[in-house]
Amino acid sequence: MSLLFVLAFLVGPPVVLLTVIGPPLRGWPTTDQLRAWLQQPLTEETLTAGLAIGAWLIWLLVAYTVAVRIIVRLRATTAWLRRVPLPTPLQATASGMAGAAVFGVATNTVTTPPEPPQPVLTGTATLHDETAPDDHRDQAGREDGVTVAGGWLPRDVAEQVTAAAALVWLRRRRDYQPHPTHPDDTDLTPLPPTVTAVQAALADTPSAPPSDGSTTPFAALPVGGVGLTGPGTLPIGRGLLVTAILAGQRPSSTSLIVTKATLALLLGPAAETLGRRLPLTIVDTIDEAAQLLQPDGPATEESSPGQRPDELSSGPNHRTIVLLNEHDGDEEQLTQLAATGTATAALLVVLGKRPDGPNWHANSTGHLHDPHHPIMPSPRLCVLDQTAATDLLSVIARPAPPPPHTATEPPLHPYPGSPDVPLPRQVDRPRPQRLHRTPQQQLHLRILGDPQLLIDDEPLAIRRSASLQVLVFLAIHSNGANTAQLTDAIWPGLPRRSLTGRLYTALSDLRSTIRTASDLPVIDHADDRYRLSPKHIDVDLWNLHATIHQAAAALTHTAAAWQTVLDAYPADLATTRTWPWLDPHREATRRRIIDLCAALAAKEPDPHRSLQLLQDGISIDPHNADLHGLASGALTALGHPQTAAEL
């Protein structure tokens, strides 16, 4: 209908004007006609001619507007068609075989059960790029990327980042030394914002089976390497840096050589300090990179002693990546390095124009375009700015050495409590009051283990993951939290102004869900702070804190009192959830319990009972090295050196 209306509007007025009035110009006016018009300008004939000319001008304006819109649409359609990935010959053959198989068999009625509902995504990232021309998905139908503030990561890279972040917390658990009077929680700082944004984006989405590393983003680049030009050159260079280092963590995968100038260009001021802790080889010149690619190349200081980059890992899928920029050397040096790389199957990526090889255009979204083959599909690589790249590399790098403790440092004061056993530190909760409610309705929030809200011992299903996060966050922060704290924790990396509506939706859904089963007001809101009402809900974490207070105040039967504390800790804080904001609180709570086990074991006169307490601590945190060392010493003292060595 729109097309018919436009055609009628373009064709109708000219037909009417030509039929009724005639053509707008029948020739140039003569001298007599001009003299008559000057003597008497307003005649019926001149008015008719003026109206006809005005009508023709209006029609020309409309026709010009329609023509411009058509040209814009044609250009957009042509650009989209150029980016449509064409099927490869193998895919076309497979599609033809599948079609023949479908039409060659009889049709059977098959009843397919409906797909289960997907969990709600609560991360910061949209799992697609809204600026991309097409929707990329993997074989499982999931979005294949994570968009964060400062860049975009392929899903495989994002999952490797979450694995690296998990290893950071495992390393912190391993290195912590239980000490109830002087606990050191300086390493419980949250991970960088970009890392938590990636974690939040993948927190409630199913993870894919680990890849073998054979299909890396480098497979999309030409054999031998490529030069990158365009606005996305440096962002893609940072993405290649992160991708190559992550791929190098896999056996027989990738080793990376980068020049010092290129690393400084990509990372800025952080290149010097961060580069020493990254698993890569840094060279000063292109000639050094060429020597390293030689079969008998020397080792470098950044590599392990006696090893070259090609010896750090080997295997059928191993690949050496050389990353440099166009100003690292002249044309002759780049050509010689490219020849050496081709002979050794290395991949040379030049951030800038490459004089001796293909040059692809890199746009700001991470798509690469080969100007010589415009109809070829454009691969998309990881793109990062300096802040995002530094955040991601900080969790991949080796841990920085801790600052030395000087003798002038003031001693830490022990926590208040029983003189027999010091009181472990609490999160931020004053001593809670025991709740006295009528037995008709009991609301209990269990967050030690799998988070569940129980109403009369029956679990209440909470549909939104964000609503459950709000509930757990307020249970941990019993003093309450404001809107900014909640949005920063649940949706890290996104601007707060766009998240207020999400928070209100999550709170409204949570209140309505609780209201269907109970009339008790669970969440109080005053002075822009949300709190769980201790009068109407009981939280197992609060009860754990109260039990610790009671055990610390006990003057007799202290062993039984502290055993009650251990019994009140059935599992880690929200152990089934991977929300990134949980990690510091989960680790702090776990540390207070193993601090207790170590303190009781140190004061226990019975060596067997002391060993049992240490074993209880190991069962709570099996990654802590100090507990294993104490338990090994206890076993040796009891005459079991072989068991101690096995432990």
mmCIF file of C-alpha atoms in Angstrom, residues 337-549:
data_model
loop_
_atom_site.group_PDB
_atom_site.id
_atom_site.type_symbol
_atom_site.label_atom_id
_atom_site.label_comp_id
_atom_site.label_asym_id
_atom_site.label_seq_id
_atom_site.Cartn_x
_atom_site.Cartn_y
_atom_site.Cartn_z
ATOM 1 C CA LEU A 337 60.977 -11.281 8.945
ATOM 2 C CA ALA A 338 57.966 -12.311 6.860
ATOM 3 C CA ALA A 339 60.125 -14.715 4.853
ATOM 4 C CA THR A 340 61.523 -16.232 8.044
ATOM 5 C CA GLY A 341 58.043 -16.532 9.509
ATOM 6 C CA THR A 342 56.725 -18.249 6.388
ATOM 7 C CA ALA A 343 59.566 -20.769 6.517
ATOM 8 C CA THR A 344 58.824 -21.591 10.164
ATOM 9 C CA ALA A 345 54.981 -21.479 9.849
ATOM 10 C CA ALA A 346 54.806 -18.416 12.093
ATOM 11 C CA LEU A 347 52.043 -15.832 11.827
ATOM 12 C CA LEU A 348 53.191 -12.220 11.392
ATOM 13 C CA VAL A 349 50.601 -9.568 12.320
ATOM 14 C CA VAL A 350 51.598 -5.974 11.556
ATOM 15 C CA LEU A 351 49.579 -3.164 13.138
ATOM 16 C CA GLY A 352 49.725 -0.949 10.086
ATOM 17 C CA LYS A 353 50.474 -1.369 6.427
ATOM 18 C CA ARG A 354 52.520 -4.434 5.567
ATOM 19 C CA PRO A 355 54.776 -3.815 2.539
ATOM 20 C CA ASP A 356 55.147 -7.413 1.358
ATOM 21 C CA GLY A 357 51.817 -9.067 2.102
ATOM 22 C CA PRO A 358 48.055 -8.724 2.305
ATOM 23 C CA ASN A 359 46.544 -5.737 4.102
ATOM 24 C CA TRP A 360 43.046 -5.994 5.554
ATOM 25 C CA HIS A 361 40.839 -3.175 6.732
ATOM 26 C CA ALA A 362 39.868 -3.343 10.428
ATOM 27 C CA ASN A 363 36.780 -1.450 11.564
ATOM 28 C CA SER A 364 35.975 -0.398 15.109
ATOM 29 C CA THR A 365 33.620 -3.347 15.728
ATOM 30 C CA GLY A 366 36.373 -5.919 15.109
ATOM 31 C CA HIS A 367 35.363 -6.988 11.594
ATOM 32 C CA LEU A 368 38.127 -7.521 9.053
ATOM 33 C CA HIS A 369 37.618 -6.902 5.335
ATOM 34 C CA ASP A 370 39.859 -8.051 2.508
ATOM 35 C CA PRO A 371 39.693 -5.268 -0.100
ATOM 36 C CA HIS A 372 40.660 -7.700 -2.879
ATOM 37 C CA HIS A 373 37.786 -10.080 -2.039
ATOM 38 C CA PRO A 374 34.844 -7.892 -0.936
ATOM 39 C CA ILE A 375 32.299 -10.722 -1.165
ATOM 40 C CA MET A 376 34.216 -12.945 1.248
ATOM 41 C CA PRO A 377 32.782 -13.201 4.779
ATOM 42 C CA SER A 378 34.381 -10.782 7.219
ATOM 43 C CA PRO A 379 35.706 -12.461 10.387
ATOM 44 C CA ARG A 380 35.258 -10.688 13.696
ATOM 45 C CA LEU A 381 38.074 -10.594 16.246
ATOM 46 C CA CYS A 382 38.293 -9.425 19.831
ATOM 47 C CA VAL A 383 38.468 -5.634 20.256
ATOM 48 C CA LEU A 384 39.581 -3.899 23.472
ATOM 49 C CA ASP A 385 40.614 -0.465 24.623
ATOM 50 C CA GLN A 386 43.605 0.079 26.927
ATOM 51 C CA THR A 387 41.597 -0.128 30.153
ATOM 52 C CA ALA A 388 39.770 -3.312 29.192
ATOM 53 C CA ALA A 389 42.945 -4.998 27.917
ATOM 54 C CA THR A 390 44.855 -4.096 31.092
ATOM 55 C CA ASP A 391 42.019 -5.423 33.255
ATOM 56 C CA LEU A 392 41.960 -8.756 31.443
ATOM 57 C CA LEU A 393 45.732 -9.159 31.373
ATOM 58 C CA SER A 394 45.983 -8.464 35.110
ATOM 59 C CA VAL A 395 44.178 -11.727 35.904
ATOM 60 C CA ILE A 396 46.232 -13.689 33.363
ATOM 61 C CA ALA A 397 49.596 -12.377 34.543
ATOM 62 C CA ARG A 398 51.653 -13.948 37.286
ATOM 63 C CA PRO A 399 50.832 -12.523 40.733
ATOM 64 C CA ALA A 400 52.824 -9.479 41.731
ATOM 65 C CA PRO A 401 55.096 -10.023 44.750
ATOM 66 C CA PRO A 402 53.483 -8.821 47.987
ATOM 67 C CA PRO A 403 54.876 -5.623 49.493
ATOM 68 C CA PRO A 404 57.395 -6.232 52.300
ATOM 69 C CA HIS A 405 56.218 -5.717 55.866
ATOM 70 C CA THR A 406 58.420 -3.288 57.729
ATOM 71 C CA ALA A 407 59.238 -3.569 61.398
ATOM 72 C CA THR A 408 57.662 -0.189 62.115
ATOM 73 C CA GLU A 409 54.239 -1.417 61.057
ATOM 74 C CA PRO A 410 51.861 -1.190 64.037
ATOM 75 C CA PRO A 411 50.649 -4.558 65.313
ATOM 76 C CA LEU A 412 47.082 -5.555 64.667
ATOM 77 C CA HIS A 413 44.820 -5.794 67.665
ATOM 78 C CA PRO A 414 43.070 -9.099 68.295
ATOM 79 C CA TYR A 415 39.351 -9.248 67.869
ATOM 80 C CA PRO A 416 37.197 -9.019 70.993
ATOM 81 C CA GLY A 417 35.944 -12.241 72.427
ATOM 82 C CA SER A 418 36.873 -15.015 74.784
ATOM 83 C CA PRO A 419 40.455 -14.916 76.106
ATOM 84 C CA ASP A 420 40.683 -18.628 75.339
ATOM 85 C CA VAL A 421 39.834 -18.469 71.634
ATOM 86 C CA PRO A 422 39.818 -15.130 69.782
ATOM 87 C CA LEU A 423 36.715 -14.159 67.884
ATOM 88 C CA PRO A 424 36.967 -14.458 64.096
ATOM 89 C CA ARG A 425 36.132 -11.357 62.146
ATOM 90 C CA GLN A 426 32.583 -10.879 60.900
ATOM 91 C CA VAL A 427 31.559 -9.484 57.550
ATOM 92 C CA ASP A 428 29.670 -6.309 58.544
ATOM 93 C CA ARG A 429 26.904 -7.590 60.768
ATOM 94 C CA PRO A 430 26.242 -6.587 64.391
ATOM 95 C CA ARG A 431 24.998 -9.278 66.701
ATOM 96 C CA PRO A 432 21.571 -10.228 65.360
ATOM 97 C CA GLN A 433 18.572 -10.677 67.548
ATOM 98 C CA ARG A 434 16.917 -14.037 67.739
ATOM 99 C CA LEU A 435 13.596 -13.888 66.004
ATOM 100 C CA HIS A 436 10.359 -14.752 67.780
ATOM 101 C CA ARG A 437 7.548 -15.340 65.364
ATOM 102 C CA THR A 438 4.303 -17.140 65.552
ATOM 103 C CA PRO A 439 4.570 -20.733 64.373
ATOM 104 C CA GLN A 440 1.924 -20.131 61.707
ATOM 105 C CA GLN A 441 4.392 -18.583 59.267
ATOM 106 C CA GLN A 442 8.187 -18.796 59.214
ATOM 107 C CA LEU A 443 10.380 -17.166 56.558
ATOM 108 C CA HIS A 444 13.900 -18.509 56.423
ATOM 109 C CA LEU A 445 16.578 -17.481 53.930
ATOM 110 C CA ARG A 446 19.306 -20.037 53.435
ATOM 111 C CA ILE A 447 22.407 -18.700 51.668
ATOM 112 C CA LEU A 448 25.030 -21.123 53.074
ATOM 113 C CA GLY A 449 24.849 -23.628 50.260
ATOM 114 C CA ASP A 450 22.282 -23.292 47.488
ATOM 115 C CA PRO A 451 20.367 -20.017 48.090
ATOM 116 C CA GLN A 452 16.733 -20.709 48.875
ATOM 117 C CA LEU A 453 13.885 -18.787 50.466
ATOM 118 C CA LEU A 454 11.815 -21.120 52.636
ATOM 119 C CA ILE A 455 8.290 -20.305 53.758
ATOM 120 C CA ASP A 456 7.087 -22.810 56.347
ATOM 121 C CA ASP A 457 9.977 -25.068 55.277
ATOM 122 C CA GLU A 458 8.760 -25.041 51.677
ATOM 123 C CA PRO A 459 11.090 -23.496 49.039
ATOM 124 C CA LEU A 460 9.688 -20.535 47.135
ATOM 125 C CA ALA A 461 10.626 -20.348 43.458
ATOM 126 C CA ILE A 462 12.191 -17.011 42.519
ATOM 127 C CA ARG A 463 12.001 -16.578 38.771
ATOM 128 C CA ARG A 464 14.505 -13.797 38.154
ATOM 129 C CA SER A 465 18.174 -14.303 38.864
ATOM 130 C CA ALA A 466 18.502 -10.574 39.599
ATOM 131 C CA SER A 467 15.798 -10.874 42.284
ATOM 132 C CA LEU A 468 17.658 -13.731 43.939
ATOM 133 C CA GLN A 469 20.888 -11.711 43.818
ATOM 134 C CA VAL A 470 19.169 -8.788 45.542
ATOM 135 C CA LEU A 471 17.965 -11.122 48.283
ATOM 136 C CA VAL A 472 21.407 -12.657 48.868
ATOM 137 C CA PHE A 473 23.172 -9.285 48.647
ATOM 138 C CA LEU A 474 20.904 -7.791 51.323
ATOM 139 C CA ALA A 475 21.393 -10.868 53.508
ATOM 140 C CA ILE A 476 25.175 -10.417 53.374
ATOM 141 C CA HIS A 477 24.965 -6.643 53.871
ATOM 142 C CA SER A 478 22.610 -6.656 56.826
ATOM 143 C CA ASN A 479 23.043 -2.914 57.318
ATOM 144 C CA GLY A 480 21.396 -2.378 53.958
ATOM 145 C CA ALA A 481 22.473 -1.213 50.527
ATOM 146 C CA ASN A 482 21.483 1.685 48.319
ATOM 147 C CA THR A 483 20.529 1.636 44.672
ATOM 148 C CA ALA A 484 24.060 2.350 43.422
ATOM 149 C CA GLN A 485 25.577 -0.496 45.443
ATOM 150 C CA LEU A 486 22.990 -2.987 44.205
ATOM 151 C CA THR A 487 23.258 -2.022 40.540
ATOM 152 C CA ASP A 488 27.067 -1.927 40.603
ATOM 153 C CA ALA A 489 27.161 -5.430 42.067
ATOM 154 C CA ILE A 490 24.514 -7.125 39.933
ATOM 155 C CA TRP A 491 25.220 -5.341 36.635
ATOM 156 C CA PRO A 492 28.892 -4.307 36.760
ATOM 157 C CA GLY A 493 30.241 -2.123 34.007
ATOM 158 C CA LEU A 494 26.953 -0.604 32.835
ATOM 159 C CA PRO A 495 25.957 3.035 33.505
ATOM 160 C CA ARG A 496 23.770 3.357 36.560
ATOM 161 C CA ARG A 497 21.207 5.561 34.860
ATOM 162 C CA SER A 498 20.188 2.661 32.617
ATOM 163 C CA LEU A 499 19.919 0.141 35.459
ATOM 164 C CA THR A 500 17.461 1.767 37.843
ATOM 165 C CA GLY A 501 14.534 0.342 35.931
ATOM 166 C CA ARG A 502 16.059 -3.145 36.015
ATOM 167 C CA LEU A 503 16.513 -2.945 39.773
ATOM 168 C CA TYR A 504 12.944 -1.765 40.325
ATOM 169 C CA THR A 505 11.687 -4.595 38.114
ATOM 170 C CA ALA A 506 13.705 -7.171 40.077
ATOM 171 C CA LEU A 507 12.502 -5.789 43.427
ATOM 172 C CA SER A 508 8.892 -5.617 42.271
ATOM 173 C CA ASP A 509 8.980 -9.192 41.018
ATOM 174 C CA LEU A 510 10.611 -10.351 44.261
ATOM 175 C CA ARG A 511 7.991 -8.606 46.403
ATOM 176 C CA SER A 512 5.124 -9.974 44.335
ATOM 177 C CA THR A 513 6.563 -13.493 44.500
ATOM 178 C CA ILE A 514 6.843 -13.335 48.287
ATOM 179 C CA ARG A 515 3.419 -11.700 48.572
ATOM 180 C CA THR A 516 1.770 -14.674 46.889
ATOM 181 C CA ALA A 517 2.868 -16.916 49.779
ATOM 182 C CA SER A 518 3.190 -14.500 52.690
ATOM 183 C CA ASP A 519 1.869 -11.111 53.757
ATOM 184 C CA LEU A 520 4.966 -10.265 55.795
ATOM 185 C CA PRO A 521 7.029 -7.302 54.520
ATOM 186 C CA VAL A 522 10.476 -8.781 53.960
ATOM 187 C CA ILE A 523 12.299 -5.817 52.350
ATOM 188 C CA ASP A 524 12.281 -2.393 54.024
ATOM 189 C CA HIS A 525 13.057 0.746 52.020
ATOM 190 C CA ALA A 526 14.016 3.987 53.752
ATOM 191 C CA ASP A 527 16.457 6.779 52.870
ATOM 192 C CA ASP A 528 17.296 5.086 49.560
ATOM 193 C CA ARG A 529 18.513 1.994 51.407
ATOM 194 C CA TYR A 530 17.044 -1.470 51.133
ATOM 195 C CA ARG A 531 17.235 -3.832 54.107
ATOM 196 C CA LEU A 532 15.928 -7.247 55.018
ATOM 197 C CA SER A 533 13.577 -6.966 57.964
ATOM 198 C CA PRO A 534 14.993 -9.041 60.861
ATOM 199 C CA LYS A 535 11.504 -9.104 62.397
ATOM 200 C CA HIS A 536 10.023 -11.085 59.542
ATOM 201 C CA ILE A 537 12.840 -13.179 58.076
ATOM 202 C CA ASP A 538 15.558 -15.412 59.491
ATOM 203 C CA VAL A 539 18.902 -15.817 57.693
ATOM 204 C CA ASP A 540 21.289 -18.687 58.348
ATOM 205 C CA LEU A 541 24.307 -16.404 57.892
ATOM 206 C CA TRP A 542 22.999 -14.142 60.667
ATOM 207 C CA ASN A 543 22.535 -17.185 62.874
ATOM 208 C CA LEU A 544 26.135 -18.219 62.130
ATOM 209 C CA HIS A 545 27.356 -14.825 63.310
ATOM 210 C CA ALA A 546 25.227 -15.072 66.453
ATOM 211 C CA THR A 547 26.626 -18.539 67.147
ATOM 212 C CA ILE A 548 30.168 -17.180 66.847
ATOM 213 C CA HIS A 549 29.352 -14.459 69.388
#
